[in-house]
Structures are given as C-alpha cells and as structure tokens.
Amino acid sequence: MSYTEEQVANLVDGKLDWETTFRMLSMPKDLGRFEKYLAALQARVAYADKIVLPLAPHMNIVQRASDKKWMIKCDCGHEFCDHTQNWKLHASIYVRDTEEAMTDVYPKLMAPDTQWQVYREYYCPKCGTMHDVEAPTPWYPVIHDFEPDIETFYRDWVNLPVPERA
Ligand SMILES: [Zn+2]
C-alpha cells in the first residue's frame, strides 16, 4: 500500500489524526518518508530550530538551536513551553459556553446543550492560529494530550537517530 500526494498533503496540513499519521510515516516501504515530511514542514516555517515532531496543525516540537532544548513552537515562531508541559495552559483560550457562541459554529438545533458540553478553542497568543479544539463537559479540566514517545518513534518506527536533547 502506498499513499497519494493528497494524503501526504493532508498530513503536512495536519488534517490527519495521529494514528493515521504514525501509520503512514512508519510504512516499511516508505523509508525516508518521515524525513521528507519533516523537510516539508521545515520549509514552511521561518525559524531555524530543527523540527523534531509535529504536534498539532501549525505546531511542532523543535530542537531549540541555542541550547538543544525540545520546545513546543508555533509556525509563527512563538514558543509555548518545554515539550513535556501542557502547551494549552500557555495558549489563548476561547470558551464557547453560551447558545450564541455555539450557534456561531453550529446550526441552532444541532448545537450542543452548553450545560453538558462546551467548546474550548486554543489559539497562539502571538499570531492567532487555532491549534486545537476540545469539546469537554464544562467542568472538565484542560486536557493534556498524549505525550508522544519520541525516542521510541525515531528508533523503532522510522529508524532514524533521535535528535539530541538538552
Ligand atoms: Zn503563532
């Protein structure tokens, strides 16, 4: 099985979920795919830090050039935090928790009941790019997404040396 140009483009645009992404990047026949993918991501950003792994649309874990620390960074260059931290706590958050706010994005009858579900949108404080949306119950704490096991991914999935980390 091979992947189409369109699928690779979706991958670079961050439109695929992580399971599909990992499966695509680790196809045995497609060795070198991950490097090409990283190169495509790197070509889209202006910063010099080396991209280690994409984390969300327009957001990557990078190896900071100055000290080799792994940081979470927006395409615009804004640094959120260390890669082990929850970047959402460093984002600008917009919560849709009223009927008016919900019907901005949902047709009236399809909007969820805000007593049971709200929408939290996470934006870059510098450039305003939306990096994630959650639909939790209103009292649910900010969700810390998976922390990818980057060492294992490099070593066992894509067969590449793990980038240095301070
Ligand atoms: Zn940004």
Coordinates of N, CA and C and ligand atoms in Angstrom, one line a residue, residues 74-78 124 126-129 131, ligand 1:
C74 N 5.0 27.4 17.7 CA 4.0 27.7 16.6 C 4.8 28.0 15.4
D75 N 4.2 27.8 14.2 CA 4.8 28.1 12.9 C 5.3 29.6 12.9
C76 N 4.6 30.5 13.6 CA 5.0 31.9 13.6 C 6.3 32.2 14.3
G77 N 6.7 31.2 15.1 CA 8.0 31.4 15.9 C 7.7 31.5 17.4
H78 N 6.4 31.6 17.8 CA 6.1 31.8 19.2 C 6.4 30.4 19.9
C124 N -2.8 30.5 19.3 CA -1.4 31.1 19.6 C -1.6 32.5 20.0
K126 N 0.4 34.9 19.9 CA 1.1 35.8 19.1 C 0.4 36.0 17.7
C127 N 0.1 34.9 17.0 CA -0.4 35.1 15.6 C -1.8 34.7 15.5
G128 N -2.5 34.1 16.5 CA -3.9 33.9 16.5 C -4.3 32.6 15.8
T129 N -3.3 31.8 15.4 CA -3.7 30.5 14.7 C -4.3 29.6 15.7
H131 N -4.9 26.1 17.3 CA -4.1 24.9 17.3 C -5.0 23.7 17.7
Ligands
ZN1 ZN 1.7 31.7 16.3

